[in-house]
XYZ file of C-alpha atoms in Angstrom:
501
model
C 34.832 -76.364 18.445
C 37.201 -73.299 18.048
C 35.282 -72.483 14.855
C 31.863 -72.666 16.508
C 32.986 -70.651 19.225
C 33.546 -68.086 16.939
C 30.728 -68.420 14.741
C 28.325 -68.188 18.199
C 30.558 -64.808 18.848
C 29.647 -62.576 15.624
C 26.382 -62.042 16.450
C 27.664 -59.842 19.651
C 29.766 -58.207 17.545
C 27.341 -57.308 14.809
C 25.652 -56.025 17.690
C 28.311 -53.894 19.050
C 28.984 -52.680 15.738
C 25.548 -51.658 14.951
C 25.358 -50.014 18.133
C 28.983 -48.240 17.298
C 27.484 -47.704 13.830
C 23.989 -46.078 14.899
C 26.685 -43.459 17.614
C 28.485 -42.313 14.549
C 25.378 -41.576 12.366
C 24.029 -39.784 15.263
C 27.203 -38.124 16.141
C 27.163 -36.657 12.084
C 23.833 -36.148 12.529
C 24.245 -33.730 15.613
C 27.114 -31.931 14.447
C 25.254 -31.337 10.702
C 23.202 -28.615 12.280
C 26.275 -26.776 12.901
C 26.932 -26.779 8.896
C 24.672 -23.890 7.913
C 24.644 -21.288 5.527
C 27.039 -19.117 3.961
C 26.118 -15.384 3.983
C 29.626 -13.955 3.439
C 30.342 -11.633 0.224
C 33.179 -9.846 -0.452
C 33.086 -7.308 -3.648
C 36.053 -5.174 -5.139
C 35.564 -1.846 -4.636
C 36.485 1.065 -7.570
C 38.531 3.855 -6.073
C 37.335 7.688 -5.518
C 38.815 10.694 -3.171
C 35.983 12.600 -1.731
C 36.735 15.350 0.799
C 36.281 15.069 4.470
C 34.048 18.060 4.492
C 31.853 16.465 2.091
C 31.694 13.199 4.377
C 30.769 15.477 7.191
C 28.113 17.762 5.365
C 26.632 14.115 3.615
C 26.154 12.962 7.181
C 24.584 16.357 8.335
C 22.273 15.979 5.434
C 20.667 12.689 6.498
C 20.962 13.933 9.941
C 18.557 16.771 9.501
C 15.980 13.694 8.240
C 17.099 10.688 10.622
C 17.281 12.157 13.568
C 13.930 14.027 13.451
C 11.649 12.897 14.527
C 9.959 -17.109 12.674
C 11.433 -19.717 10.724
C 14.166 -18.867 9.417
C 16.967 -16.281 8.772
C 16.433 -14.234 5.960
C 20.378 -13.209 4.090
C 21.021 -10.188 2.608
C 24.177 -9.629 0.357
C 26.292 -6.869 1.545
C 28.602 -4.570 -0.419
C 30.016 -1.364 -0.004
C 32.895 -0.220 2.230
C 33.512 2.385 5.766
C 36.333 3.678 3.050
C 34.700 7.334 3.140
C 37.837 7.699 0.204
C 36.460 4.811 -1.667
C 32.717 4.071 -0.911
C 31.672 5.810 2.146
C 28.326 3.368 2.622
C 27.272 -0.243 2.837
C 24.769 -1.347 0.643
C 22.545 -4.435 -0.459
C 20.536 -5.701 -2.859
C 16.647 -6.496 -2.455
C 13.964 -7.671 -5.179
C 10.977 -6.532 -5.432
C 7.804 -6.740 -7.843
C 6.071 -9.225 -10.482
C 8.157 -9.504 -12.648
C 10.954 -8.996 -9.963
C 13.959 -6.353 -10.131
C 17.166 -5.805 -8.505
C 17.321 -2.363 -6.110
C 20.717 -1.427 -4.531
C 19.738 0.030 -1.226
C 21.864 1.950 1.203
C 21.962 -0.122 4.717
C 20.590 2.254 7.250
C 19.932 1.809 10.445
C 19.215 5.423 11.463
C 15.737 5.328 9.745
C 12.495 3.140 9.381
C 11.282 2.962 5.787
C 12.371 1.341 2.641
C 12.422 3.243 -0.616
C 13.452 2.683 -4.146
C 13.550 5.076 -6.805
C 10.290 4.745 -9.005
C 9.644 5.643 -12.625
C 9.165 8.510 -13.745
C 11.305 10.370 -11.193
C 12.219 13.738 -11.197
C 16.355 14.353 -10.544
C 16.957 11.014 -10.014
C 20.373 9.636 -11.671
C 20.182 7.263 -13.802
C 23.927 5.730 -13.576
C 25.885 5.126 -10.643
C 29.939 5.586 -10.378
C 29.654 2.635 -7.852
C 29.360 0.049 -10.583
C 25.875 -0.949 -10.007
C 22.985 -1.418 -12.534
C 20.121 1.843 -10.842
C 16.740 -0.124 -11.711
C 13.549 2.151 -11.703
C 10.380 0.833 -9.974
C 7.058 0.777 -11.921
C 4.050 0.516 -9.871
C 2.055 -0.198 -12.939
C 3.822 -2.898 -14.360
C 4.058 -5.107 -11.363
C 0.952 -7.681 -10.941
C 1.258 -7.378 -7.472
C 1.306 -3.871 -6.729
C -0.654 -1.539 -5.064
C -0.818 2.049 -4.055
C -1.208 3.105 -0.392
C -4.324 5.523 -0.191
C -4.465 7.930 3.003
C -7.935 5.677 4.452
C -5.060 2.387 5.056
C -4.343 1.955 8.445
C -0.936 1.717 7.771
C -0.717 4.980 6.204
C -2.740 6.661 9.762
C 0.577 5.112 11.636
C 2.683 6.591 9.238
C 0.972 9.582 9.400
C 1.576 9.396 13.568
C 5.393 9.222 13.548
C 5.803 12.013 10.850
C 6.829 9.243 7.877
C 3.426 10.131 5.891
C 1.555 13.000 4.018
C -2.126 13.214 2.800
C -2.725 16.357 0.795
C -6.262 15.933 1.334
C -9.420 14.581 2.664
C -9.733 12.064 -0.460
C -9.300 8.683 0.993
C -8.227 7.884 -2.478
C -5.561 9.741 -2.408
C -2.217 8.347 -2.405
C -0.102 8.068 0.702
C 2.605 9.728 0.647
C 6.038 11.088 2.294
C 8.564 13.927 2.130
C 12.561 13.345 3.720
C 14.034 16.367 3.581
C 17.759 16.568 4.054
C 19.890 19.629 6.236
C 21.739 20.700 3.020
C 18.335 20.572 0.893
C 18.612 17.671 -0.318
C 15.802 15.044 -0.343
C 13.398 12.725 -1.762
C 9.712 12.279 -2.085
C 7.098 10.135 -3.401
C 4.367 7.359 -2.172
C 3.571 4.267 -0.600
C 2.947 0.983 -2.132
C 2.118 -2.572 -1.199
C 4.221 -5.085 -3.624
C 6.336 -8.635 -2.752
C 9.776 -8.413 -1.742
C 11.682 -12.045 -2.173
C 14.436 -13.280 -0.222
C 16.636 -15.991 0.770
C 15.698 -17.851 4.075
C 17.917 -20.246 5.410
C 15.957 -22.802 7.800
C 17.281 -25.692 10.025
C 16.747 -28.532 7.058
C 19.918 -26.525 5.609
C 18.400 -25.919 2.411
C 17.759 -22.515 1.194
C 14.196 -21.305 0.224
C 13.011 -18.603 -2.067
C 10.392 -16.808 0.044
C 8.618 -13.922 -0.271
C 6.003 -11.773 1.328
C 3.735 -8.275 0.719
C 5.551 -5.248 2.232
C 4.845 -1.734 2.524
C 7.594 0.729 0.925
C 8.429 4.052 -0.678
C 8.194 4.807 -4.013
C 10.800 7.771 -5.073
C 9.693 9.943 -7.384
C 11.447 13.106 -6.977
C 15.083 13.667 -5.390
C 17.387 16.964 -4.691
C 20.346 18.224 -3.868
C 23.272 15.696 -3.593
C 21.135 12.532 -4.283
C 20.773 13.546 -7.595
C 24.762 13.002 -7.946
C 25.835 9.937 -9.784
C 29.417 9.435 -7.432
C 27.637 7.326 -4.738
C 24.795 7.428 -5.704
C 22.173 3.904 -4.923
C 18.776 2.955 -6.021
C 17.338 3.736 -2.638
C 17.565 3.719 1.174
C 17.175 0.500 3.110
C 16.120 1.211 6.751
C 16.375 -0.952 9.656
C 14.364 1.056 12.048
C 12.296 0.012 15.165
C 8.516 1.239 13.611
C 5.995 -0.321 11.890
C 6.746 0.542 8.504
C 10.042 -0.759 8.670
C 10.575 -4.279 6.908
C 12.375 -5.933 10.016
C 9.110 -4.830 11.862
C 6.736 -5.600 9.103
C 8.488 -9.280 8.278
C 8.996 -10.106 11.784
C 4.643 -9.104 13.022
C 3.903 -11.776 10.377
C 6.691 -14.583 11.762
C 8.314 -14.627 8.478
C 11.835 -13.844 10.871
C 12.518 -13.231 14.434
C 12.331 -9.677 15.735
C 15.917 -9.379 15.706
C 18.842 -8.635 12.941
C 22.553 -8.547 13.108
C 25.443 -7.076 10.623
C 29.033 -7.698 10.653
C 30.278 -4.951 7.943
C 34.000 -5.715 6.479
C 36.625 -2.566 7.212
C 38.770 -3.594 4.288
C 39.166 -2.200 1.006
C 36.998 -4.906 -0.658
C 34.735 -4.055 1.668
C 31.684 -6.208 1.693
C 30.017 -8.535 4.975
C 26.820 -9.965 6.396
C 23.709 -8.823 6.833
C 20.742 -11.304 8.225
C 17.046 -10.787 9.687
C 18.595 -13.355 12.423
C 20.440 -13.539 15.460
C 23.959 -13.794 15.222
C 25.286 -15.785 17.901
C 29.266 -15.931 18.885
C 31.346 -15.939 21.966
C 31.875 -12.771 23.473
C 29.045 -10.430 22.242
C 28.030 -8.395 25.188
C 24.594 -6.126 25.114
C 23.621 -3.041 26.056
C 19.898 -1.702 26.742
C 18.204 0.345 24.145
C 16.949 3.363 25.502
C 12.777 2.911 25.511
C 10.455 5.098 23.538
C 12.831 6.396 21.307
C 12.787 6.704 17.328
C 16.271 5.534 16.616
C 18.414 2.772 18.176
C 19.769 5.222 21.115
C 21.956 3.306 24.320
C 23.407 4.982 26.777
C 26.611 5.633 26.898
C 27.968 6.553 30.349
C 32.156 6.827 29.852
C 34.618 7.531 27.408
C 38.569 5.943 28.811
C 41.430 6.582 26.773
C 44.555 4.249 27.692
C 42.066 2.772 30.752
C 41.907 6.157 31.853
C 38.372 7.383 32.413
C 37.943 10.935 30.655
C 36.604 13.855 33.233
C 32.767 14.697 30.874
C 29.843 15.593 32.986
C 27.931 12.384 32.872
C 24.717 14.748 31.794
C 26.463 15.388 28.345
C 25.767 11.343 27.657
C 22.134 11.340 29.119
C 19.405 10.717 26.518
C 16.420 13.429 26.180
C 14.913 14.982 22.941
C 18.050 16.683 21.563
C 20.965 14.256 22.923
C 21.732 11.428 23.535
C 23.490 8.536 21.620
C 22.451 6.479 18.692
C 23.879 3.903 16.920
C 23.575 4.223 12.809
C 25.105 2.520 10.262
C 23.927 5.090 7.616
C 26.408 7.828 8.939
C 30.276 7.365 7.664
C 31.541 9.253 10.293
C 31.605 8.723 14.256
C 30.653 12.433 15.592
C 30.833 13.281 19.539
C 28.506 15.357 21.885
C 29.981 18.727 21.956
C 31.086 18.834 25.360
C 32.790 15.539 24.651
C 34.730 16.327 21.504
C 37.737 18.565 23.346
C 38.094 16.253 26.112
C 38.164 13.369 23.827
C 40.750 14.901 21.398
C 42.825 16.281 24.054
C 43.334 12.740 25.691
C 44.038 11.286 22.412
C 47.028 13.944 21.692
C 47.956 13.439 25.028
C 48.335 10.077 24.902
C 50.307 9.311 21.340
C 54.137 8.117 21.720
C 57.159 9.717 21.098
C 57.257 8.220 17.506
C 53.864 10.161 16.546
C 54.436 14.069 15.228
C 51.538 16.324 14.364
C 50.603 17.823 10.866
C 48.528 20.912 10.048
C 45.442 19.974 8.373
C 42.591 22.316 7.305
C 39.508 22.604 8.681
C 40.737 22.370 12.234
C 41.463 18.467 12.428
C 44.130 16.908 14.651
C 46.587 15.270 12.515
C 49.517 13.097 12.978
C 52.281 11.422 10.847
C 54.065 8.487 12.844
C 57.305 6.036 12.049
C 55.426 3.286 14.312
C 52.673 0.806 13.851
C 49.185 2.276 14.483
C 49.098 0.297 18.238
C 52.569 1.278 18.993
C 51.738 4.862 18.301
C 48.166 5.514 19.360
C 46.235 4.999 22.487
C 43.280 2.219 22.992
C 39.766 3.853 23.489
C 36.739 2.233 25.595
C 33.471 3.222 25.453
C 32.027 2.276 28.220
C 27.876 1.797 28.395
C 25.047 1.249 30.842
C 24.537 -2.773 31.797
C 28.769 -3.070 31.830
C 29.497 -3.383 28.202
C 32.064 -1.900 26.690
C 33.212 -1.070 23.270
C 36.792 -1.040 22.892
C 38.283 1.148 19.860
C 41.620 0.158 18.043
C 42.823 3.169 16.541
C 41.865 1.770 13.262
C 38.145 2.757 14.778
C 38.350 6.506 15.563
C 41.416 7.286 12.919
C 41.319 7.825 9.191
C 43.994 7.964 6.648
C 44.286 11.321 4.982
C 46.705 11.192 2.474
C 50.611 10.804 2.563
C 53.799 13.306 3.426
C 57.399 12.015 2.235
C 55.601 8.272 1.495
C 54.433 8.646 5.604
C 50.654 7.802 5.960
C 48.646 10.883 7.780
C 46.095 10.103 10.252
C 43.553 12.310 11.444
C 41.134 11.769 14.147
C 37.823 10.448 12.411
C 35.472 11.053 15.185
C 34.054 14.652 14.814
C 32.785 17.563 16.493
C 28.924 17.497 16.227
C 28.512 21.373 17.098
C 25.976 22.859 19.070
C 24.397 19.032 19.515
C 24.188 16.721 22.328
C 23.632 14.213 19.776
C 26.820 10.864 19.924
C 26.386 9.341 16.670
C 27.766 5.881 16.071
C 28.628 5.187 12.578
C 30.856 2.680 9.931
C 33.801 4.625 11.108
C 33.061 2.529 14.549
C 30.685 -0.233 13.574
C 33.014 -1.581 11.036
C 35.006 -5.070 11.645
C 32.282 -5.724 14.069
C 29.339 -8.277 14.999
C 26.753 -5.946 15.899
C 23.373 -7.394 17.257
C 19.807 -5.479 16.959
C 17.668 -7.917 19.202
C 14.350 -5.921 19.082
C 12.442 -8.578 21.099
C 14.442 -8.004 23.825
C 15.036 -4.049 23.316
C 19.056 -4.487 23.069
C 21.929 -4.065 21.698
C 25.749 -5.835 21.242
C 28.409 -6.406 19.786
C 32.552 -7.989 19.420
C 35.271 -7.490 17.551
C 35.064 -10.056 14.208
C 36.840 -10.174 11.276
C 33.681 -10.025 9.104
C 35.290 -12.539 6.091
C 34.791 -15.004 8.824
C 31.448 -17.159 8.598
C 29.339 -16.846 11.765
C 26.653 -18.975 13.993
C 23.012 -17.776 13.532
C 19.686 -18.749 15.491
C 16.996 -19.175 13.281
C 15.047 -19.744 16.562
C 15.244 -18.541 19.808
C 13.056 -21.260 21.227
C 14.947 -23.858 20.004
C 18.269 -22.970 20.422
C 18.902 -23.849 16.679
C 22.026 -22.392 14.479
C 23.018 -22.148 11.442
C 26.708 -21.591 10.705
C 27.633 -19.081 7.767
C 30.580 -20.813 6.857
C 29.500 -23.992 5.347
C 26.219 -23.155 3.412
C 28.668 -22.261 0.054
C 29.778 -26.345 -0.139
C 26.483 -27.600 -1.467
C 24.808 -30.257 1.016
C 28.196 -30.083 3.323
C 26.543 -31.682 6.168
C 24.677 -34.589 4.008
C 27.981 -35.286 2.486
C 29.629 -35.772 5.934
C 26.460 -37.496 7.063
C 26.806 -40.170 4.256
C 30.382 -40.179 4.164
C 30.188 -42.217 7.800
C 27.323 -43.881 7.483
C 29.264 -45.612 4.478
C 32.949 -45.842 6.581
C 30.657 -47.283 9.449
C 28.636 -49.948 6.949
C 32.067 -50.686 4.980
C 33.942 -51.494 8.398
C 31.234 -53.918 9.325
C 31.077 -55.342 5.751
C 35.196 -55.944 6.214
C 34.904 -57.340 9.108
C 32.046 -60.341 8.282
C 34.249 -61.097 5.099
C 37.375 -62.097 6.772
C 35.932 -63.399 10.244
């Protein structure tokens, strides 16, 4: 009778087990989607002094250009470092063509089209000190490419927002463009219509090779300092807000979501993440983009050094047609309103402990040796913006090493004067080390603090809530193998358990 008992019992425990079973496959089920893809990439970077003057003349160069004027997430690879002793720039790499080639693109945020350089090209280099293979792009020997002429729609937008040039009538004629640079450099050259292939990373967890037609430039002349080998890149990569940019292009045909998002590594191996995607982590706050303006410009309403707010006529932040503040990862550099620079500095000198001396430096910088760590010695900066959110600045973000004296580290203040501007640029100096969102949908900005070596939580769909976790995507199938590992542990308990009942 004892045995039948029993017997008569296992059937409610098979149940009970099934039913335990079942929770634990849908438990690894649910926390699968949270094992997403890995977009993290870390390079070693080679080593190369350039001058601070030539950092600040390479940013007024593509100053006097810039600042005229879905499904899935798509990755990017990132290298490239805010070193401006090292690198200087962040770069990527994007494929284009039939038969596709690699192009090493400067990440730039501060303008709106794509180019590569093209063959033949006039003063183009055709080496790179950067360790990076310079590809030319052939029009002609790509299946899939075609010109731009001046009667494409695409090229009368262009035309619109000063990006395009038709030296004629012909509507045969080739559409073309002109950046010119403040120091005379430049680049020139033509539209064309060719595929660009990517990674996308969708919510099966798998990644896909997709592609799509774009519109970008075709280089076939360059001047002045872009015909230098040191830094020199296969193109310029830019993340503006128009139509001819590729975020806009990709994201009016629902290939991604009408947002991207970069988290660019401050160390010396340099490197980060870059995705067409919404990066999604605790403690991003946002800002409002200013409307109906060219470049990504917020408004910044306070500078506080030490929590103390600094005394700047709020009208020396407000954004018109020559001032305001932008945020651009192409610039190396941070650089200040005029009025804002003394006030700034002033507070900063102020503010340094007793441990901190200063040093004479040339070209009228503010420079200081100290026997402290950096936080011991220097003050905490907040930038403070309109909506409540704040950027706060370790001095790690407005500082730059300049050398040594007696095996002591000098530090000079890395934000500079932008003279006879009203112009607050935002560049690596600050954005580095940083989550920074570009949610175009929603016309805003944010960003946190983030060690950028760290994987990260994407939404491949603001719908559906839906994320896809950088972290995991290296380990092949992570999320299936933890998926099958329980269903197994689940079917051997059960299994166990009939054999000795």
């Amino acid at each position: 009778m004892v045995f039948r008992r029993r017997l008569m019992r296992i059937p409610q425990l098979i149940l009970l087990l099934l039913v335990a079973s079942a929770a634990v496959v849908f438990a690894a089920q649910h926390r699968a989607e949270a094992f997403k893809a890995g977009l993290r990439l870390e390079r070693t970077l080679p080593t190369k002094g350039v001058h601070l003057d030539h950092l600040r003349a390479r940013d007024r160069a593509r100053h006097g250009r810039s600042l005229l004027g879905t499904s899935g997430v798509v990755d990017f690879p990132v290298e490239g470092s805010a070193n401006p002793f090292t690198v200087g720039l962040y770069y990527t790499r994007v494929r284009l063509g039939n038969p596709a080639k690699d192009y090493y693109v400067q990440i730039d945020t501060g303008s709106d089209a794509l180019w590569v350089v093209c063959s033949p090209c006039d003063g183009c280099p055709s080496s790179s000190e950067l360790n990076i293979q310079l590809n030319f792009y052939e029009p002609d020997k790509s299946s899939t490419s075609t010109v731009l002429t001046c009667s494409d729609d695409r090229c009368n937008s262009a035309l619109q927002i000063g990006e395009a040039m038709c030296p004629s009538v012909s509507s045969s004629d080739a559409c073309s463009y002109s950046f010119k640079y403040g120091d005379g450099s430049g680049t020139a050259g033509y539209y064309v219509y060719d595929t660009i292939y990517f990674d996308t990373i969708t919510g099966n967890q798998q990644p896909l090779n997709s592609s799509a037609q774009i519109v970008f430039g075709c280089s076939n002349s360059q001047s002045g300092d872009l015909t230098k080998s040191d830094k020199a890149v296969g193109g310029i990569f830019g993340f503006g807000q128009n139509g001819l940019s590729v975020i806009s292009q990709l994201s009016a045909t629902g290939v991604v979501p009408s947002v991207f998002s970069h988290c660019l590594r401050g160390s010396e191996s340099g490197g980060g993440i870059l995705v067409l995607g919404e990066i999604v982590e605790p403690g991003i706050v946002y800002t409002p983009l200013v409307p109906s303006q060219p470049h990504y410009n917020v408004n910044l309403e306070s500078i506080a050094v030490n929590g103390h707010t600094l005394s700047i006529d709020s009208s020396a932040f407000t954004t018109t047609n020559t001032q305001g503040t932008i945020v651009d990862s192409g610039t190396t550099l941070a650089y200040l309103a005029e009025p804002a620079y003394e006030p700034f500095v002033n507070a900063i000198v102020a503010s340094v402990s007793s441990s901190v001396r200063s040093v004479p430096a040339p070209g009228g910088n503010e420079c200081f040796v100290t026997s402290s760590s950096l936080d011991e010695s220097f003050p905490s900066v907040t930038l403070n913006f309109k909506g409540g959110a704040s950027l706060s600045l370790n001095p790690e973000d407005y500082l730059l090493q300049q050398g040594a004296i007696d095996n002591t580290i000098i530090w000079c203040i890395g934000f500079q004067n932008n003279q006879g501007s009203g112009i607050t640029i935002i560049g690596d100096l600050v954005l580095k080390d940083k989550i920074v969102v570009y949610d175009l949908a929603n016309q805003r900005i944010g960003w946190r603090s983030y060690d950028c070596s760290q994987s990260v939580n994407v939404s491949t769909s603001p719908s559906r809530n839906q994320f896809l976790n950088t972290g995991q995507f290296s380990i092949n199938g992570a999320s299936h193998i933890i998926y099958h590992k329980l269903l197994w542990s689940a079917t051997g308990f059960l299994f166990l358990f009939l054999f000795f009942m």
